């Protein structure tokens, strides 16, 4: 084959891979945590409605940047955006699915959910105050377990992540010391321990070192059968990380009075509620430049609310309570307007 | 992989031929020359654009925190207080460990290949080294994380503690809980990554030693060891330093592999087992969540600028040393 033929063949090959944008396709970018469920919904929705979702999991910060610059149809963020930023960016924020964060350990002879911890103990471990597994604070909670004289290695996410935001929010809610010294953010100044990149990095580091303790998203822990722990919730009950305990947290959150759907599911009062639960959010312009694209986005999430719960639960996410979904639909109608000021969602 | 000797030649050494050619060649030459000049200019423009972008992006961090940015060890995204000392320390110490491990090993391998190994072995080993140099860094990172780190935690670190632990001062470097990941592991992985690179250049340097010099040394009765130390190494000494500097330049900027194994903690501790952070790993970790227009983004860009300056100084030093040899 001559060179010219080769070039022609290469051009044809490249050309065949570029799929032209179909009318109705819409783009989103942001959070990595809900990316698997958005992908599943996107594939299912394309088969049913013909419109495709192009979602880029570039991280919550990136998602916020992109939607503020209006380079995508919607942004996605694990950590809720600050109210004033939402206002200045003219954005509507609404939740899609709920996820939870669980604690994992690597200890000989300790089975899943066997080890009992409390929020303050967890905070003290990450503050470097509790350094041994046989510390009285831990043994007092675990009368039946024989815990070794072994150093605790706390492991955290080194990359900025919504998971860290949720986990540090919880530690701040249960420990005044944590709130004062460290605080809550997508990445913080850790007082002790090792950082690892991503859920897989944290899980891998915990697996590598005896005596390690880390936090990961439940989706990840259940898929990889990691050794999780129990936690004591606000009601003083010991709860295990299971879907019913996450649903209990979602149900006991105060959605009615929450602004921008920023209802805290951290350390809720529910008797059986898992204490580290949080929603992941979509950011949608209230004054979209392209009303038709914005309508597609709302149609997609409406479909996901109505028929997507099954796919979400298959992937170990928790669906929103039905009442919350109706609140979101009402917000679409009231707040997202086209150029003439008419509601886009009807 | 070859040593870049032509780049060190005085400018114009290769040029005169085109000047001497006749008119009809010039016709074809001119557009070619313009195209080449444009390509060369593009490199300069790109480099300049990157420097300007990093400098401008980092400037707000510098004006906010002052020169204290480079000495403060506080990197706190919650209070938005940023200092680069931990990352500067982590970058330099991991590269130093890498050099301490990689330099003697590379020297040994290169001397073995050029002076000792039977000719039939030279090609396979030489090829293997070049292949190692071509392994993507993410592979080194994953291998380091899943294979080397557990091995460090279970075997190497306890053994090092047993050997060096009782010695005052040095013992402090090898104290603490063996977590597997940390400064030492990052240095080790970096050493393994730059070793093939440095070795390949060393081999080139050693084979460029004129055989007549070595033969003369053998002729007056020198042993193989004496030829190494008195002829081969001194002849290529400055080029060897240049090769090491290029390896160092690579170690300083290595990102993914280091991010996997350094432990990513914004603290400076005496122990080499303790986790740390390098400039590149911090940027890789924090960049996706750094908001638009935030001081964090400025601080990260300023970090990038610092790394650029460090790398530039290292490469300039390498150039200087290589040039010295050619002129002397």
XYZ file of C-alpha atoms in Angstrom:
674
model
C 0.000 0.000 0.000
C 1.402 3.371 -0.926
C 1.780 6.142 1.586
C -1.128 8.084 0.162
C -3.373 5.063 0.468
C -2.265 4.594 4.047
C -3.078 8.196 4.878
C -6.450 7.904 3.174
C -7.180 4.729 5.118
C -6.170 6.393 8.366
C -8.382 9.389 7.686
C -11.308 7.117 6.863
C -10.688 5.143 10.055
C -10.582 8.242 12.234
C -13.636 9.608 10.484
C -15.632 6.483 11.218
C -15.056 6.909 14.954
C -16.326 10.469 15.234
C -20.018 10.091 15.828
C -21.839 13.277 14.865
C -23.784 14.862 17.730
C -27.393 13.757 17.484
C -30.055 16.337 18.197
C -31.183 15.832 21.778
C -27.811 14.725 23.103
C -26.851 16.615 26.238
C -23.653 16.960 28.209
C -22.778 17.011 31.866
C -19.571 16.997 33.859
C -18.469 16.663 37.445
C -18.649 14.272 40.367
C -17.040 10.854 40.028
C -19.071 9.216 42.811
C -22.387 9.036 40.885
C -20.696 8.473 37.506
C -21.541 4.722 37.366
C -25.249 5.301 37.944
C -25.357 8.222 35.495
C -23.712 5.939 32.928
C -26.279 3.201 33.564
C -29.160 5.669 33.358
C -27.673 7.253 30.245
C -27.434 3.931 28.414
C -30.956 2.890 29.403
C -32.400 6.295 28.529
C -30.743 6.351 25.116
C -32.302 2.992 24.314
C -35.739 4.264 25.358
C -35.789 7.947 24.390
C -33.037 8.182 21.784
C -31.280 11.109 23.456
C -27.806 10.378 24.742
C -26.080 11.635 27.870
C -22.429 12.536 27.537
C -21.209 12.614 31.130
C -17.593 13.364 31.992
C -16.526 12.388 35.499
C -13.901 15.091 35.997
C -14.481 15.704 39.713
C -16.905 17.904 41.618
C -14.680 20.988 41.453
C -14.348 20.598 37.704
C -18.112 20.147 37.386
C -18.729 23.405 39.243
C -16.191 25.226 37.066
C -17.730 23.919 33.859
C -21.307 24.793 34.696
C -20.335 28.261 35.922
C -18.669 28.750 32.529
C -21.765 27.190 30.872
C -19.625 24.837 28.778
C -21.894 21.896 29.694
C -25.661 21.521 30.007
C -25.418 20.528 33.659
C -22.774 20.210 36.341
C -22.576 17.555 39.028
C -21.128 17.906 42.496
C -20.904 15.657 45.533
C -20.473 18.492 47.971
C -23.406 20.919 47.811
C -22.440 24.292 46.375
C -22.445 27.248 48.757
C -25.752 29.190 48.638
C -24.100 32.455 47.590
C -22.191 30.725 44.775
C -25.427 29.167 43.553
C -27.062 32.597 43.587
C -24.229 34.373 41.782
C -23.996 31.578 39.205
C -27.800 31.551 38.832
C -27.912 27.786 39.362
C -30.563 25.382 40.596
C -29.223 22.556 42.719
C -31.075 19.273 43.148
C -30.141 15.789 44.431
C -30.182 12.611 42.326
C -29.139 9.656 44.447
C -27.915 9.070 47.964
C -24.648 7.465 48.913
C -22.995 6.677 52.184
C -19.505 6.456 53.538
C -18.379 3.438 55.541
C -15.330 2.698 57.663
C -13.084 -0.227 56.712
C -10.381 -1.956 58.779
C -7.612 -4.532 58.428
C -7.402 -6.492 61.685
C -6.802 -10.204 62.167
C -9.833 -12.022 63.501
C -12.223 -9.134 63.002
C -15.126 -9.856 60.653
C -17.284 -7.356 58.772
C -19.369 -5.079 61.024
C -17.956 -6.801 64.118
C -15.829 -3.890 65.309
C -17.896 -1.144 66.947
C -16.735 2.453 66.788
C -18.236 5.825 67.641
C -17.868 9.135 65.869
C -15.705 10.762 68.587
C -13.390 7.712 68.663
C -13.068 7.879 64.882
C -12.244 11.595 65.091
C -9.605 10.934 67.760
C -8.039 8.228 65.583
C -7.769 10.633 62.645
C -6.492 13.361 64.978
C -3.701 11.014 66.074
C -4.927 10.954 69.689
C -5.840 7.267 69.698
C -2.880 5.423 68.225
C -3.244 1.786 69.376
C -5.989 -0.722 68.727
C -6.015 -1.758 72.408
C -6.678 1.820 73.539
C -9.269 1.777 76.365
C -11.582 3.979 74.281
C -11.858 1.218 71.662
C -11.779 -1.853 73.925
C -14.577 -0.354 76.049
C -16.838 -0.426 72.973
C -15.844 -3.956 71.986
C -16.141 -6.139 75.064
C -16.159 -9.446 73.180
C -13.272 -8.694 70.790
C -9.618 -9.224 71.564
C -7.837 -6.222 70.078
C -4.061 -6.296 69.567
C -1.357 -3.960 70.833
C -0.933 -2.670 67.285
C -0.513 0.833 65.876
C -3.553 2.218 64.056
C -2.763 3.518 60.587
C -5.508 5.941 59.538
C -5.847 6.133 55.744
C -7.549 8.994 53.907
C -8.229 10.154 50.368
C -5.299 12.184 49.070
C -7.263 13.529 46.115
C -9.916 16.123 46.762
C -13.226 14.256 46.892
C -16.842 14.475 47.912
C -16.265 11.370 50.030
C -13.771 13.294 52.146
C -16.213 16.189 52.394
C -18.942 13.887 53.728
C -16.619 12.041 56.104
C -15.015 15.181 57.557
C -18.468 16.786 57.874
C -19.452 13.807 60.013
C -16.320 14.016 62.154
C -16.952 17.735 62.605
C -20.556 17.049 63.635
C -19.570 14.569 66.345
C -16.294 16.059 67.587
C -15.815 19.685 68.572
C -12.105 19.049 68.556
C -12.228 18.015 64.891
C -14.374 20.975 63.962
C -11.917 23.386 65.575
C -8.687 21.795 64.414
C -9.451 20.395 60.968
C -12.925 21.239 59.685
C -14.776 19.853 56.669
C -13.846 20.166 52.987
C -13.116 18.058 49.920
C -9.507 17.957 51.122
C -8.288 18.928 54.576
C -5.082 19.176 56.562
C -4.896 15.693 58.066
C -3.254 15.393 61.470
C -2.294 11.732 61.172
C -2.162 8.863 58.747
C -1.425 8.172 55.092
C -3.202 9.464 52.023
C -4.064 7.360 48.997
C -5.613 8.278 45.670
C -9.204 7.248 45.065
C -11.398 4.644 46.748
C -9.215 1.895 45.329
C -6.093 3.556 46.729
C -7.591 3.768 50.220
C -8.855 0.181 50.056
C -5.472 -1.007 48.761
C -3.504 0.799 51.455
C -5.785 -0.599 54.177
C -5.362 -4.070 52.698
C -1.564 -3.692 52.602
C -1.047 -2.691 56.230
C -2.201 -4.596 59.303
C -3.904 -2.247 61.718
C -5.005 0.180 59.017
C -8.374 1.925 59.037
C -9.905 3.921 56.212
C -13.139 5.288 54.781
C -14.658 4.550 51.378
C -18.000 4.895 49.648
C -20.392 2.062 50.454
C -20.751 1.316 46.733
C -17.064 0.506 46.652
C -16.924 -1.423 49.936
C -19.852 -3.691 49.045
C -18.575 -4.413 45.547
C -15.174 -5.427 46.912
C -16.381 -7.128 50.094
C -14.238 -5.018 52.406
C -14.276 -5.415 56.187
C -16.583 -2.642 57.339
C -17.262 -1.547 60.920
C -20.385 -0.645 62.884
C -20.943 2.863 64.187
C -22.954 4.334 67.032
C -25.487 6.855 65.706
C -26.946 9.966 67.295
C -29.697 7.966 68.989
C -26.979 5.958 70.710
C -27.782 2.788 68.779
C -25.112 0.625 67.143
C -25.899 0.429 63.416
C -24.347 -1.579 60.613
C -23.806 -0.150 57.122
C -26.741 -1.642 55.243
C -29.213 -0.273 52.728
C -32.087 -0.038 55.280
C -29.916 2.019 57.643
C -29.043 4.408 54.777
C -32.718 4.691 53.823
C -33.542 5.469 57.432
C -31.069 8.346 57.308
C -32.574 9.661 54.066
C -36.066 9.471 55.569
C -35.104 11.284 58.757
C -33.452 14.212 56.948
C -35.327 17.514 57.040
C -35.977 18.050 53.307
C -38.892 20.438 53.848
C -36.870 23.286 55.333
C -33.600 22.649 53.489
C -32.559 25.433 51.111
C -31.231 24.304 47.701
C -32.031 20.698 48.747
C -28.975 20.857 50.985
C -30.604 18.615 53.608
C -28.027 17.192 55.942
C -28.135 13.427 56.331
C -25.061 13.518 58.530
C -25.632 12.172 62.031
C -29.441 12.332 61.813
C -31.686 11.505 64.764
C -33.261 8.363 63.242
C -33.127 5.328 65.525
C -31.747 3.008 62.847
C -30.040 5.641 60.676
C -26.454 5.204 59.485
C -24.694 8.436 60.466
C -22.562 9.160 57.347
C -24.997 9.579 54.465
C -25.157 12.246 51.806
C -26.824 13.049 48.500
C -25.005 13.918 45.300
C -26.194 16.942 43.360
C -26.880 18.304 39.883
C -26.336 21.962 39.056
C -28.631 23.342 36.368
C -28.676 26.937 35.062
C -31.897 28.778 35.935
C -31.522 30.852 32.761
C -30.217 28.328 30.234
C -28.796 29.724 27.000
C -30.343 26.769 25.172
C -33.768 26.029 26.637
C -34.232 22.885 24.553
C -31.031 21.336 25.949
C -32.085 22.209 29.468
C -35.473 20.600 28.855
C -33.671 17.435 27.741
C -31.695 17.384 30.998
C -34.858 17.705 33.090
C -36.614 15.067 30.991
C -33.705 12.745 31.596
C -33.681 13.182 35.367
C -37.469 12.950 35.478
C -37.170 9.607 33.747
C -34.394 8.605 36.169
C -36.589 9.512 39.170
C -39.509 7.554 37.752
C -37.807 4.464 36.332
C -34.164 4.651 37.356
C -34.303 3.536 40.996
C -33.840 -0.107 40.013
C -30.552 0.635 38.226
C -29.364 2.800 41.094
C -30.070 0.098 43.646
C -28.322 -2.532 41.508
C -25.242 -0.368 41.857
C -25.793 0.004 45.641
C -26.906 3.616 45.568
C -29.938 4.686 47.575
C -32.885 6.205 45.735
C -34.355 9.502 46.909
C -37.598 9.431 48.933
C -40.576 9.989 46.592
C -41.546 13.234 48.315
C -38.129 14.708 47.578
C -38.439 13.849 43.889
C -41.727 15.750 43.723
C -40.088 18.727 45.405
C -37.364 18.694 42.756
C -39.924 18.606 39.932
C -41.720 21.554 41.523
C -38.416 23.442 41.716
C -37.757 22.814 37.997
C -41.124 24.312 37.154
C -40.727 27.314 39.431
C -37.113 28.221 38.813
C -35.835 27.201 35.370
C -37.011 29.804 32.872
C -36.349 30.410 29.192
C -35.456 33.795 27.686
C -39.088 34.989 27.759
C -39.427 34.092 31.424
C -41.707 31.091 30.846
C -41.121 27.838 32.711
C -39.264 25.257 30.606
C -40.474 22.263 32.631
C -44.192 21.754 32.400
C 18.410 6.315 23.690
C 21.502 8.276 22.893
C 23.432 11.033 24.551
C 22.508 14.333 23.074
C 25.971 15.410 21.983
C 24.942 17.355 18.890
C 22.863 19.728 20.959
C 25.958 20.695 22.860
C 27.963 21.544 19.763
C 28.537 25.224 19.040
C 25.669 26.558 16.951
C 26.298 26.482 13.223
C 28.534 23.433 13.185
C 26.195 21.569 10.860
C 24.846 24.564 8.998
C 27.555 25.594 6.467
C 26.663 22.856 3.963
C 23.405 24.490 2.985
C 25.100 27.852 2.487
C 27.531 26.346 0.012
C 24.853 24.877 -2.240
C 23.836 26.374 -5.558
C 20.737 28.384 -6.522
C 18.244 25.695 -7.589
C 18.650 23.866 -4.311
C 18.031 27.117 -2.487
C 14.579 27.329 -4.057
C 13.595 24.084 -2.416
C 15.565 24.903 0.657
C 13.889 28.152 1.517
C 10.366 26.944 2.322
C 11.939 24.002 4.119
C 14.052 26.342 6.182
C 11.070 28.527 7.013
C 9.075 25.462 8.067
C 11.908 24.308 10.283
C 12.350 27.746 11.833
C 8.624 27.900 12.524
C 8.777 24.508 14.219
C 11.681 25.637 16.356
C 9.949 28.909 17.164
C 6.818 27.019 18.210
C 8.828 25.285 20.926
C 10.033 28.595 22.278
C 6.557 30.117 22.148
C 5.069 27.105 23.932
C 7.734 27.197 26.607
C 7.271 30.927 27.067
C 3.485 30.560 27.234
C 3.753 27.871 29.911
C 6.151 29.936 31.996
C 3.955 33.019 31.720
C 0.786 31.061 32.535
C 2.326 29.418 35.591
C 3.835 32.666 36.795
C 0.678 34.710 36.291
C -1.519 31.995 37.757
C 0.688 31.647 40.791
C 1.176 35.357 41.392
C -1.933 35.840 43.585
C -0.653 33.095 45.904
C 2.707 34.806 46.094
C 1.194 38.210 46.849
C -1.149 36.697 49.460
C 1.371 34.595 51.319
C 4.603 36.393 50.354
C 7.888 34.556 50.278
C 6.627 32.724 53.363
C 4.829 30.509 50.828
C 8.096 28.676 50.244
C 8.959 28.134 53.914
C 5.540 27.547 55.470
C 4.722 23.875 56.063
C 1.021 24.608 56.463
C -1.151 23.397 53.571
C -4.697 23.747 54.779
C -7.537 23.841 52.231
C -10.104 24.519 54.978
C -8.529 27.732 56.266
C -7.137 28.474 52.776
C -3.632 28.789 54.118
C -1.065 27.433 51.728
C 2.671 26.842 52.106
C 4.983 24.844 49.874
C 7.667 23.678 52.309
C 6.303 20.116 52.654
C 6.130 19.629 48.885
C 9.530 21.190 48.234
C 11.033 18.944 50.919
C 9.212 15.869 49.605
C 10.264 16.537 46.012
C 13.920 17.064 46.907
C 14.251 14.232 49.452
C 12.614 11.585 47.222
C 14.788 12.661 44.292
C 17.864 12.582 46.538
C 17.074 9.034 47.694
C 16.456 8.051 44.078
C 19.834 9.459 43.018
C 21.684 7.807 45.909
C 20.259 4.433 44.897
C 20.234 4.812 41.117
C 23.682 6.326 40.548
C 25.844 3.473 41.886
C 23.533 0.857 40.383
C 23.569 2.512 36.956
C 27.334 2.928 37.068
C 27.726 -0.768 37.928
C 25.371 -1.975 35.197
C 26.920 0.287 32.563
C 30.490 -0.740 33.412
C 29.454 -4.389 33.428
C 27.829 -4.051 30.029
C 30.685 -2.204 28.374
C 33.748 -3.758 30.021
C 32.964 -7.089 31.646
C 29.960 -8.752 30.039
C 30.554 -11.250 27.234
C 29.585 -9.710 23.914
C 26.688 -12.161 23.502
C 25.081 -10.783 26.696
C 25.470 -7.103 25.897
C 22.664 -6.823 23.405
C 19.938 -8.653 25.359
C 20.722 -6.791 28.596
C 21.063 -3.476 26.768
C 17.696 -4.010 25.083
C 16.087 -5.030 28.367
C 17.294 -1.795 29.963
C 15.930 0.292 27.114
C 12.595 -1.502 27.414
C 12.533 -0.753 31.146
C 13.094 2.900 30.325
C 10.002 2.776 28.110
C 7.604 1.383 30.755
C 4.928 4.028 31.438
C 5.189 5.619 34.871
C 1.640 4.639 35.860
C 2.744 0.991 35.597
C 5.612 1.694 37.991
C 3.098 3.360 40.278
C 0.691 0.429 40.307
C 3.468 -2.083 40.687
C 4.928 0.017 43.484
C 1.587 0.240 45.236
C 0.438 -3.363 44.902
C 3.766 -5.224 45.016
C 6.572 -3.091 46.437
C 4.635 -1.309 49.207
C 3.352 -4.523 50.877
C 6.859 -5.989 50.596
C 8.325 -2.850 52.184
C 5.812 -3.031 55.043
C 6.251 -6.727 55.765
C 9.959 -7.295 55.130
C 12.210 -4.420 54.082
C 11.220 -1.757 56.589
C 11.305 -4.047 59.675
C 14.735 -5.293 58.540
C 16.051 -1.738 58.042
C 14.738 -0.774 61.473
C 16.515 -3.771 63.001
C 19.820 -2.811 61.344
C 19.840 0.997 61.605
C 17.356 1.542 64.445
C 19.894 1.369 67.308
C 22.289 3.860 65.671
C 21.750 7.406 66.984
C 20.488 9.979 64.432
C 20.502 7.546 61.479
C 18.139 5.350 63.491
C 15.585 8.161 63.442
C 15.381 7.911 59.653
C 14.281 4.298 59.959
C 11.844 4.579 62.863
C 8.086 4.457 63.066
C 5.363 2.098 61.926
C 6.100 0.416 58.596
C 3.137 1.408 56.445
C 4.710 0.401 53.136
C 3.996 3.679 51.413
C 6.018 6.771 52.289
C 9.088 8.845 51.406
C 11.452 5.856 51.267
C 9.219 3.778 48.990
C 8.683 6.771 46.704
C 12.462 7.267 46.498
C 12.969 3.585 45.726
C 10.370 3.529 42.951
C 11.848 6.708 41.486
C 15.295 5.093 41.581
C 13.975 2.093 39.641
C 12.347 4.418 37.125
C 15.362 6.580 36.385
C 17.943 3.795 36.596
C 17.362 2.429 33.069
C 17.400 5.978 31.722
C 20.714 6.831 33.395
C 22.205 3.418 32.601
C 21.435 3.775 28.904
C 23.210 7.131 28.824
C 26.149 5.773 30.824
C 26.580 2.933 28.317
C 26.708 5.470 25.488
C 29.305 7.503 27.354
C 31.497 4.497 28.138
C 31.400 3.191 24.588
C 32.462 6.635 23.379
C 35.735 6.361 25.321
C 38.418 5.958 22.603
C 39.620 2.316 22.681
C 43.179 3.534 22.184
C 43.152 5.093 25.655
C 41.989 1.884 27.278
C 44.366 -0.240 25.247
C 47.227 2.012 26.245
C 46.300 1.589 29.899
C 46.087 -2.174 29.521
C 49.397 -2.021 27.635
C 51.237 -0.528 30.580
C 49.866 -3.284 32.798
C 46.719 -1.783 34.334
C 44.064 -4.168 35.682
C 40.413 -3.936 34.586
C 39.583 -2.111 37.839
C 42.388 0.365 37.251
C 41.208 1.020 33.701
C 37.689 1.779 35.088
C 38.896 4.149 37.736
C 41.809 5.760 35.918
C 40.587 5.941 32.302
C 36.906 5.170 31.599
C 35.253 7.055 34.456
C 37.557 10.125 34.440
C 37.240 10.421 30.649
C 33.454 10.578 30.810
C 33.198 12.241 34.218
C 31.423 15.439 33.251
C 29.128 13.651 30.809
C 28.292 11.212 33.600
C 27.274 14.103 35.829
C 25.189 15.480 32.975
C 23.429 12.127 32.580
C 22.733 12.008 36.306
C 21.284 15.507 36.191
C 18.946 14.543 33.358
C 17.822 11.555 35.443
C 17.312 13.898 38.379
C 15.227 16.174 36.192
C 12.974 13.249 35.426
C 12.728 12.231 39.091
C 11.773 15.750 40.197
C 8.755 15.929 37.945
C 7.530 12.340 38.172
C 3.870 12.425 39.105
C 1.705 9.324 38.961
C 4.138 6.771 40.341
C 4.986 9.060 43.261
C 1.341 9.842 43.964
C 0.686 6.123 44.351
C 3.413 5.395 46.871
C 4.440 8.587 48.700
C 1.595 8.402 51.232
C 0.311 11.908 50.475
C 0.508 13.645 53.837
C 1.234 17.330 54.229
C 3.675 16.849 57.077
C 7.444 16.743 57.428
C 8.753 14.017 59.720
C 12.249 12.759 60.486
C 11.461 9.149 59.575
C 11.806 8.061 55.960
C 8.858 5.702 56.555
C 6.536 8.603 57.159
C 4.217 9.725 54.383
C 4.976 12.952 52.532
C 4.003 14.817 49.397
C 5.851 16.056 46.341
C 5.001 19.065 44.197
C 3.794 16.900 41.334
C 1.745 14.561 43.552
C 0.044 17.478 45.299
C -0.933 19.027 41.985
C -2.257 15.675 40.737
C -4.272 15.179 43.922
C -5.680 18.641 44.448
C -6.110 20.073 40.976
C -9.476 18.496 40.061
C -11.124 19.957 43.171
C -9.475 23.369 43.040
C -12.296 25.792 42.296
C -12.118 28.448 39.591
C -10.454 31.628 40.793
C -9.694 30.100 44.181
C -6.502 30.856 46.045
C -5.928 27.079 46.097
C -5.674 27.047 42.319
C -3.196 29.946 42.534
C -1.174 28.055 45.137
C -1.105 24.948 42.915
C 0.038 26.993 39.913
C 2.719 28.597 42.069
C 3.828 25.080 43.053
C 4.002 24.217 39.368
C 6.103 27.298 38.755
C 8.490 26.323 41.565
C 8.898 22.862 40.054
C 9.578 24.458 36.700
C 12.294 26.625 38.230
C 13.889 23.669 40.036
C 13.866 21.542 36.864
C 15.251 24.440 34.863
C 18.131 24.898 37.298
C 18.942 21.176 37.199
C 18.916 21.062 33.399
C 20.957 24.250 33.146
C 23.525 22.725 35.468
C 23.591 19.554 33.342
C 24.098 21.599 30.169
C 26.859 23.566 31.809
C 28.697 20.440 32.887
C 28.376 18.722 29.500
C 29.566 21.867 27.693
C 32.614 22.087 29.912
C 33.733 18.674 28.806
C 33.382 19.398 25.111
C 35.249 22.660 25.293
C 37.942 21.343 27.613
